[in-house]
PDB file of C-alpha atoms in Angstrom:
ATOM      1  CA  UNK G   1      51.496 -38.909  49.851  1.00 74.00           C
ATOM      2  CA  UNK G   2      47.766 -39.098  50.574  1.00 77.00           C
ATOM      3  CA  UNK G   3      46.842 -39.421  54.201  1.00 88.00           C
ATOM      4  CA  UNK G   4      43.893 -39.862  56.506  1.00 92.00           C
ATOM      5  CA  UNK G   5      43.044 -36.764  58.511  1.00 93.00           C
ATOM      6  CA  UNK G   6      41.029 -36.469  61.697  1.00 95.00           C
ATOM      7  CA  UNK G   7      39.434 -33.539  63.483  1.00 95.00           C
ATOM      8  CA  UNK G   8      39.577 -32.359  66.130  1.00 96.00           C
ATOM      9  CA  UNK G   9      42.929 -33.478  67.440  1.00 94.00           C
ATOM     10  CA  UNK G  10      41.713 -32.976  71.008  1.00 96.00           C
ATOM     11  CA  UNK G  11      38.179 -32.860  72.362  1.00 97.00           C
ATOM     12  CA  UNK G  12      37.237 -32.191  75.954  1.00 97.00           C
ATOM     13  CA  UNK G  13      33.616 -32.705  76.896  1.00 97.00           C
ATOM     14  CA  UNK G  14      31.379 -33.075  79.900  1.00 97.00           C
ATOM     15  CA  UNK G  15      29.896 -36.431  80.768  1.00 97.00           C
ATOM     16  CA  UNK G  16      26.533 -36.895  79.093  1.00 97.00           C
ATOM     17  CA  UNK G  17      27.330 -34.627  76.144  1.00 97.00           C
ATOM     18  CA  UNK G  18      27.339 -35.719  72.537  1.00 97.00           C
ATOM     19  CA  UNK G  19      30.544 -35.657  70.542  1.00 98.00           C
ATOM     20  CA  UNK G  20      31.227 -36.144  66.861  1.00 97.00           C
ATOM     21  CA  UNK G  21      34.654 -37.184  65.688  1.00 97.00           C
ATOM     22  CA  UNK G  22      35.465 -36.623  62.047  1.00 96.00           C
ATOM     23  CA  UNK G  23      37.693 -38.421  59.610  1.00 96.00           C
ATOM     24  CA  UNK G  24      38.542 -37.613  56.014  1.00 95.00           C
ATOM     25  CA  UNK G  25      39.592 -40.825  54.260  1.00 93.00           C
ATOM     26  CA  UNK G  26      42.076 -41.142  51.445  1.00 90.00           C
ATOM     27  CA  UNK G  27      40.085 -40.296  48.338  1.00 88.00           C
ATOM     28  CA  UNK G  28      39.782 -43.688  46.627  1.00 85.00           C
ATOM     29  CA  UNK G  29      39.302 -45.672  49.825  1.00 89.00           C
ATOM     30  CA  UNK G  30      35.994 -47.399  50.337  1.00 87.00           C
ATOM     31  CA  UNK G  31      36.424 -49.264  53.613  1.00 91.00           C
ATOM     32  CA  UNK G  32      36.436 -47.362  56.881  1.00 93.00           C
ATOM     33  CA  UNK G  33      37.186 -48.302  60.449  1.00 95.00           C
ATOM     34  CA  UNK G  34      37.201 -46.793  63.906  1.00 97.00           C
ATOM     35  CA  UNK G  35      39.496 -48.004  66.661  1.00 97.00           C
ATOM     36  CA  UNK G  36      40.108 -46.692  70.120  1.00 96.00           C
ATOM     37  CA  UNK G  37      43.010 -46.808  72.531  1.00 93.00           C
ATOM     38  CA  UNK G  38      42.431 -46.145  76.192  1.00 94.00           C
ATOM     39  CA  UNK G  39      45.529 -44.611  77.756  1.00 89.00           C
ATOM     40  CA  UNK G  40      48.153 -47.266  78.364  1.00 85.00           C
ATOM     41  CA  UNK G  41      46.147 -50.032  76.726  1.00 88.00           C
ATOM     42  CA  UNK G  42      46.089 -51.691  73.356  1.00 89.00           C
ATOM     43  CA  UNK G  43      44.253 -50.521  70.287  1.00 94.00           C
ATOM     44  CA  UNK G  44      40.755 -51.997  70.037  1.00 95.00           C
ATOM     45  CA  UNK G  45      38.474 -52.361  67.055  1.00 96.00           C
ATOM     46  CA  UNK G  46      35.147 -50.544  67.266  1.00 97.00           C
ATOM     47  CA  UNK G  47      33.424 -50.728  63.897  1.00 96.00           C
ATOM     48  CA  UNK G  48      33.923 -51.211  60.180  1.00 94.00           C
ATOM     49  CA  UNK G  49      31.873 -49.510  57.479  1.00 93.00           C
ATOM     50  CA  UNK G  50      31.456 -50.159  53.785  1.00 90.00           C
ATOM     51  CA  UNK G  51      28.916 -49.167  51.190  1.00 87.00           C
ATOM     52  CA  UNK G  52      27.111 -46.923  53.647  1.00 89.00           C
ATOM     53  CA  UNK G  53      26.486 -49.577  56.211  1.00 92.00           C
ATOM     54  CA  UNK G  54      28.181 -51.174  59.165  1.00 94.00           C
ATOM     55  CA  UNK G  55      30.051 -54.349  58.211  1.00 91.00           C
ATOM     56  CA  UNK G  56      31.022 -55.394  61.693  1.00 92.00           C
ATOM     57  CA  UNK G  57      31.027 -53.929  65.169  1.00 94.00           C
ATOM     58  CA  UNK G  58      32.592 -54.929  68.446  1.00 94.00           C
ATOM     59  CA  UNK G  59      30.841 -55.332  71.766  1.00 93.00           C
ATOM     60  CA  UNK G  60      32.229 -51.938  72.722  1.00 93.00           C
ATOM     61  CA  UNK G  61      30.169 -50.329  69.959  1.00 95.00           C
ATOM     62  CA  UNK G  62      26.859 -50.152  71.789  1.00 93.00           C
ATOM     63  CA  UNK G  63      23.777 -48.014  71.146  1.00 93.00           C
ATOM     64  CA  UNK G  64      25.594 -44.885  72.288  1.00 95.00           C
ATOM     65  CA  UNK G  65      27.826 -45.072  69.217  1.00 97.00           C
ATOM     66  CA  UNK G  66      26.939 -44.451  65.600  1.00 96.00           C
ATOM     67  CA  UNK G  67      28.822 -43.918  62.365  1.00 96.00           C
ATOM     68  CA  UNK G  68      27.914 -42.337  59.093  1.00 93.00           C
ATOM     69  CA  UNK G  69      29.264 -40.796  55.938  1.00 90.00           C
ATOM     70  CA  UNK G  70      27.104 -37.700  55.806  1.00 82.00           C
ATOM     71  CA  UNK G  71      28.469 -36.041  52.688  1.00 81.00           C
ATOM     72  CA  UNK G  72      30.396 -38.689  50.794  1.00 77.00           C
ATOM     73  CA  UNK G  73      33.746 -37.472  52.064  1.00 82.00           C
ATOM     74  CA  UNK G  74      33.731 -37.275  55.850  1.00 91.00           C
ATOM     75  CA  UNK G  75      33.351 -40.383  57.972  1.00 94.00           C
ATOM     76  CA  UNK G  76      32.075 -39.635  61.460  1.00 96.00           C
ATOM     77  CA  UNK G  77      31.844 -41.370  64.793  1.00 97.00           C
ATOM     78  CA  UNK G  78      29.172 -40.040  67.128  1.00 97.00           C
ATOM     79  CA  UNK G  79      28.943 -40.776  70.811  1.00 97.00           C
ATOM     80  CA  UNK G  80      25.494 -39.713  71.973  1.00 96.00           C
ATOM     81  CA  UNK G  81      25.977 -39.471  75.723  1.00 95.00           C
ATOM     82  CA  UNK G  82      29.589 -39.667  76.711  1.00 97.00           C
ATOM     83  CA  UNK G  83      30.770 -41.535  79.783  1.00 96.00           C
ATOM     84  CA  UNK G  84      33.999 -41.167  81.705  1.00 97.00           C
ATOM     85  CA  UNK G  85      35.176 -44.482  80.307  1.00 96.00           C
ATOM     86  CA  UNK G  86      34.880 -43.163  76.756  1.00 97.00           C
ATOM     87  CA  UNK G  87      38.030 -41.133  77.360  1.00 97.00           C
ATOM     88  CA  UNK G  88      40.512 -42.507  74.862  1.00 96.00           C
ATOM     89  CA  UNK G  89      42.345 -41.876  71.627  1.00 95.00           C
ATOM     90  CA  UNK G  90      40.096 -42.630  68.668  1.00 97.00           C
ATOM     91  CA  UNK G  91      41.710 -43.628  65.408  1.00 96.00           C
ATOM     92  CA  UNK G  92      40.115 -43.686  62.012  1.00 96.00           C
ATOM     93  CA  UNK G  93      41.548 -46.081  59.436  1.00 94.00           C
ATOM     94  CA  UNK G  94      40.717 -46.561  55.780  1.00 92.00           C
ATOM     95  CA  UNK G  95      41.675 -48.915  52.987  1.00 89.00           C
ATOM     96  CA  UNK G  96      40.980 -49.416  49.332  1.00 84.00           C
ATOM     97  CA  UNK G  97      39.822 -52.574  47.603  1.00 75.00           C
ATOM     98  CA  UNK G  98      43.146 -53.215  45.870  1.00 70.00           C
ATOM     99  CA  UNK G  99      45.825 -53.220  48.569  1.00 64.00           C
ATOM    100  CA  UNK G 100      43.384 -55.181  50.629  1.00 62.00           C
ATOM    101  CA  UNK G 101      43.850 -55.428  54.361  1.00 70.00           C
ATOM    102  CA  UNK G 102      46.383 -52.617  54.549  1.00 83.00           C
ATOM    103  CA  UNK G 103      44.698 -49.985  56.628  1.00 89.00           C
ATOM    104  CA  UNK G 104      45.976 -46.434  56.763  1.00 90.00           C
ATOM    105  CA  UNK G 105      45.526 -44.716  60.091  1.00 92.00           C
ATOM    106  CA  UNK G 106      44.789 -41.111  60.872  1.00 93.00           C
ATOM    107  CA  UNK G 107      46.633 -39.272  63.654  1.00 91.00           C
ATOM    108  CA  UNK G 108      43.786 -39.796  66.113  1.00 94.00           C
ATOM    109  CA  UNK G 109      41.468 -37.667  68.227  1.00 96.00           C
ATOM    110  CA  UNK G 110      42.106 -37.584  71.936  1.00 96.00           C
ATOM    111  CA  UNK G 111      38.755 -37.483  73.725  1.00 97.00           C
ATOM    112  CA  UNK G 112      38.653 -36.483  77.359  1.00 97.00           C
ATOM    113  CA  UNK G 113      35.362 -36.839  79.209  1.00 97.00           C
ATOM    114  CA  UNK G 114      35.126 -34.910  82.477  1.00 96.00           C
TER     115      UNK G 114
ATOM    116  CA  UNK Y   1      38.621 -65.984  68.982  1.00 71.00           C
ATOM    117  CA  UNK Y   2      41.760 -64.635  67.390  1.00 76.00           C
ATOM    118  CA  UNK Y   3      44.326 -63.133  69.730  1.00 88.00           C
ATOM    119  CA  UNK Y   4      47.730 -61.530  69.505  1.00 94.00           C
ATOM    120  CA  UNK Y   5      50.347 -61.741  72.226  1.00 95.00           C
ATOM    121  CA  UNK Y   6      53.363 -59.555  72.645  1.00 97.00           C
ATOM    122  CA  UNK Y   7      55.129 -61.125  75.630  1.00 96.00           C
ATOM    123  CA  UNK Y   8      57.442 -58.210  76.345  1.00 95.00           C
ATOM    124  CA  UNK Y   9      55.780 -55.102  77.761  1.00 94.00           C
ATOM    125  CA  UNK Y  10      59.022 -53.119  77.953  1.00 95.00           C
ATOM    126  CA  UNK Y  11      62.403 -53.582  76.332  1.00 97.00           C
ATOM    127  CA  UNK Y  12      65.447 -51.442  76.975  1.00 97.00           C
ATOM    128  CA  UNK Y  13      68.220 -51.561  74.413  1.00 97.00           C
ATOM    129  CA  UNK Y  14      71.439 -49.623  73.930  1.00 97.00           C
ATOM    130  CA  UNK Y  15      71.818 -47.463  70.875  1.00 97.00           C
ATOM    131  CA  UNK Y  16      73.544 -49.463  68.167  1.00 97.00           C
ATOM    132  CA  UNK Y  17      72.498 -52.801  69.604  1.00 97.00           C
ATOM    133  CA  UNK Y  18      70.126 -55.181  67.902  1.00 97.00           C
ATOM    134  CA  UNK Y  19      66.441 -55.383  68.724  1.00 97.00           C
ATOM    135  CA  UNK Y  20      63.925 -58.183  68.483  1.00 98.00           C
ATOM    136  CA  UNK Y  21      60.277 -57.846  69.420  1.00 98.00           C
ATOM    137  CA  UNK Y  22      58.161 -60.936  69.742  1.00 98.00           C
ATOM    138  CA  UNK Y  23      54.663 -61.480  68.464  1.00 97.00           C
ATOM    139  CA  UNK Y  24      52.540 -64.630  68.555  1.00 96.00           C
ATOM    140  CA  UNK Y  25      49.030 -65.068  67.256  1.00 92.00           C
ATOM    141  CA  UNK Y  26      46.358 -67.580  67.919  1.00 89.00           C
ATOM    142  CA  UNK Y  27      44.076 -68.703  65.118  1.00 76.00           C
ATOM    143  CA  UNK Y  28      43.542 -71.708  62.890  1.00 70.00           C
ATOM    144  CA  UNK Y  29      44.375 -70.045  59.590  1.00 76.00           C
ATOM    145  CA  UNK Y  30      47.312 -67.894  58.575  1.00 75.00           C
ATOM    146  CA  UNK Y  31      46.426 -64.267  59.039  1.00 84.00           C
ATOM    147  CA  UNK Y  32      47.685 -61.150  57.414  1.00 90.00           C
ATOM    148  CA  UNK Y  33      50.330 -59.746  59.748  1.00 93.00           C
ATOM    149  CA  UNK Y  34      51.426 -56.213  60.480  1.00 95.00           C
ATOM    150  CA  UNK Y  35      53.760 -54.240  62.670  1.00 97.00           C
ATOM    151  CA  UNK Y  36      52.900 -50.650  63.573  1.00 95.00           C
ATOM    152  CA  UNK Y  37      54.938 -48.090  65.480  1.00 95.00           C
ATOM    153  CA  UNK Y  38      53.490 -45.365  67.656  1.00 91.00           C
ATOM    154  CA  UNK Y  39      55.657 -42.505  68.871  1.00 87.00           C
ATOM    155  CA  UNK Y  40      54.451 -40.636  71.971  1.00 80.00           C
ATOM    156  CA  UNK Y  41      51.262 -38.724  71.252  1.00 74.00           C
ATOM    157  CA  UNK Y  42      51.263 -39.823  67.632  1.00 78.00           C
ATOM    158  CA  UNK Y  43      49.196 -42.091  65.450  1.00 82.00           C
ATOM    159  CA  UNK Y  44      50.044 -45.518  64.111  1.00 90.00           C
ATOM    160  CA  UNK Y  45      52.585 -45.868  61.337  1.00 91.00           C
ATOM    161  CA  UNK Y  46      52.854 -49.092  59.385  1.00 92.00           C
ATOM    162  CA  UNK Y  47      56.359 -50.554  59.517  1.00 95.00           C
ATOM    163  CA  UNK Y  48      55.785 -53.662  57.438  1.00 94.00           C
ATOM    164  CA  UNK Y  49      53.275 -56.302  56.504  1.00 92.00           C
ATOM    165  CA  UNK Y  50      53.079 -59.932  55.484  1.00 92.00           C
ATOM    166  CA  UNK Y  51      50.387 -61.301  53.220  1.00 87.00           C
ATOM    167  CA  UNK Y  52      52.039 -64.271  51.541  1.00 85.00           C
ATOM    168  CA  UNK Y  53      55.239 -65.382  49.833  1.00 87.00           C
ATOM    169  CA  UNK Y  54      58.711 -64.796  51.237  1.00 90.00           C
ATOM    170  CA  UNK Y  55      58.482 -65.171  54.990  1.00 91.00           C
ATOM    171  CA  UNK Y  56      61.149 -62.544  55.630  1.00 96.00           C
ATOM    172  CA  UNK Y  57      59.758 -59.112  54.920  1.00 96.00           C
ATOM    173  CA  UNK Y  58      61.514 -55.795  54.853  1.00 96.00           C
ATOM    174  CA  UNK Y  59      59.953 -52.619  56.118  1.00 96.00           C
ATOM    175  CA  UNK Y  60      60.688 -48.995  56.611  1.00 95.00           C
ATOM    176  CA  UNK Y  61      63.315 -47.547  58.966  1.00 94.00           C
ATOM    177  CA  UNK Y  62      65.537 -50.624  58.619  1.00 96.00           C
ATOM    178  CA  UNK Y  63      63.085 -53.050  60.233  1.00 97.00           C
ATOM    179  CA  UNK Y  64      62.398 -56.584  59.105  1.00 97.00           C
ATOM    180  CA  UNK Y  65      60.131 -59.340  60.337  1.00 98.00           C
ATOM    181  CA  UNK Y  66      60.005 -63.069  59.863  1.00 96.00           C
ATOM    182  CA  UNK Y  67      56.837 -65.120  59.698  1.00 94.00           C
ATOM    183  CA  UNK Y  68      57.170 -68.613  61.148  1.00 94.00           C
ATOM    184  CA  UNK Y  69      54.038 -70.639  60.544  1.00 91.00           C
ATOM    185  CA  UNK Y  70      55.125 -73.503  62.806  1.00 91.00           C
ATOM    186  CA  UNK Y  71      55.491 -71.125  65.737  1.00 93.00           C
ATOM    187  CA  UNK Y  72      52.592 -68.814  64.854  1.00 92.00           C
ATOM    188  CA  UNK Y  73      55.046 -65.984  65.221  1.00 95.00           C
ATOM    189  CA  UNK Y  74      55.923 -62.776  63.426  1.00 96.00           C
ATOM    190  CA  UNK Y  75      58.900 -61.276  65.217  1.00 98.00           C
ATOM    191  CA  UNK Y  76      60.235 -57.841  64.390  1.00 98.00           C
ATOM    192  CA  UNK Y  77      63.968 -57.161  64.214  1.00 98.00           C
ATOM    193  CA  UNK Y  78      66.374 -54.345  63.646  1.00 98.00           C
ATOM    194  CA  UNK Y  79      70.145 -54.939  63.496  1.00 97.00           C
ATOM    195  CA  UNK Y  80      71.192 -51.573  64.951  1.00 97.00           C
ATOM    196  CA  UNK Y  81      68.834 -49.396  66.939  1.00 97.00           C
ATOM    197  CA  UNK Y  82      68.835 -45.601  66.763  1.00 96.00           C
ATOM    198  CA  UNK Y  83      67.644 -43.304  69.526  1.00 95.00           C
ATOM    199  CA  UNK Y  84      64.716 -42.320  67.306  1.00 94.00           C
ATOM    200  CA  UNK Y  85      63.433 -45.906  67.463  1.00 96.00           C
ATOM    201  CA  UNK Y  86      62.213 -45.331  71.007  1.00 96.00           C
ATOM    202  CA  UNK Y  87      58.458 -45.830  70.694  1.00 96.00           C
ATOM    203  CA  UNK Y  88      55.705 -48.346  71.231  1.00 94.00           C
ATOM    204  CA  UNK Y  89      55.414 -51.173  68.759  1.00 97.00           C
ATOM    205  CA  UNK Y  90      52.223 -53.026  68.017  1.00 96.00           C
ATOM    206  CA  UNK Y  91      51.798 -56.304  66.226  1.00 96.00           C
ATOM    207  CA  UNK Y  92      48.432 -56.756  64.527  1.00 95.00           C
ATOM    208  CA  UNK Y  93      46.646 -59.444  62.553  1.00 92.00           C
ATOM    209  CA  UNK Y  94      43.607 -59.595  60.396  1.00 87.00           C
ATOM    210  CA  UNK Y  95      41.669 -62.279  58.584  1.00 79.00           C
ATOM    211  CA  UNK Y  96      39.710 -61.751  55.454  1.00 70.00           C
ATOM    212  CA  UNK Y  97      37.131 -64.204  56.775  1.00 64.00           C
ATOM    213  CA  UNK Y  98      36.756 -62.085  59.912  1.00 60.00           C
ATOM    214  CA  UNK Y  99      35.866 -58.852  58.170  1.00 64.00           C
ATOM    215  CA  UNK Y 100      39.377 -57.500  57.896  1.00 79.00           C
ATOM    216  CA  UNK Y 101      39.334 -55.844  61.275  1.00 88.00           C
ATOM    217  CA  UNK Y 102      42.730 -55.553  62.884  1.00 92.00           C
ATOM    218  CA  UNK Y 103      43.362 -57.279  66.187  1.00 92.00           C
ATOM    219  CA  UNK Y 104      46.268 -55.725  68.036  1.00 95.00           C
ATOM    220  CA  UNK Y 105      48.685 -57.079  70.579  1.00 95.00           C
ATOM    221  CA  UNK Y 106      49.249 -55.258  73.820  1.00 94.00           C
ATOM    222  CA  UNK Y 107      52.308 -53.458  72.528  1.00 95.00           C
ATOM    223  CA  UNK Y 108      55.967 -53.368  73.476  1.00 96.00           C
ATOM    224  CA  UNK Y 109      57.495 -50.124  74.651  1.00 95.00           C
ATOM    225  CA  UNK Y 110      61.096 -49.749  73.510  1.00 97.00           C
ATOM    226  CA  UNK Y 111      63.487 -47.544  75.417  1.00 97.00           C
ATOM    227  CA  UNK Y 112      66.861 -46.711  73.864  1.00 96.00           C
ATOM    228  CA  UNK Y 113      69.835 -46.024  76.117  1.00 95.00           C
ATOM    229  CA  UNK Y 114      72.598 -43.760  74.827  1.00 90.00           C
TER     230      UNK Y 114
END
């Protein structure tokens, strides 16, 4: 069964450093999402992406965050200058245009900012 | 703004007993409704979904959920719990008019006693 993959599974970084989280969507999926889950809290929407542009973003998704699809396969989330409060699990989700609204989640990347 | 409430933060149930997890949403229209399960350190796995039609939906792992429009609820049930059902369960909604992003409830952690 096709699945969404994410790399790395764990990322430890120093405050102020840039990180890039990577997601490989299911091959025929065209809609992409990033969510995050701070430890012990609920999953929160960050951004949605379709047709090479952001469809919607939350108030969490400030200027420190960016997304892109650099090579037509990977979907990346970049945090330019990480803060302690960026420590969280980051989930990528993707969906196709047929089984609309059913998003398939990757296993997540745990980001720890020291 | 749309919101999802899971009133029970923790539930402890004996193995073999029945389980019901509550979920209420707040929005004017009927959303698409989902239940996800998250085992410790793992990603989100879709248990079941409701888009339209029969209000009682069957999912994987023996779970079912019932949509009640009058109560704005989508409660998850399982007749007989197994030890492997110990996990965190998240109810989520999305609205096509709101960009299809998922809004999650706070989660219910299920503990299973032998």
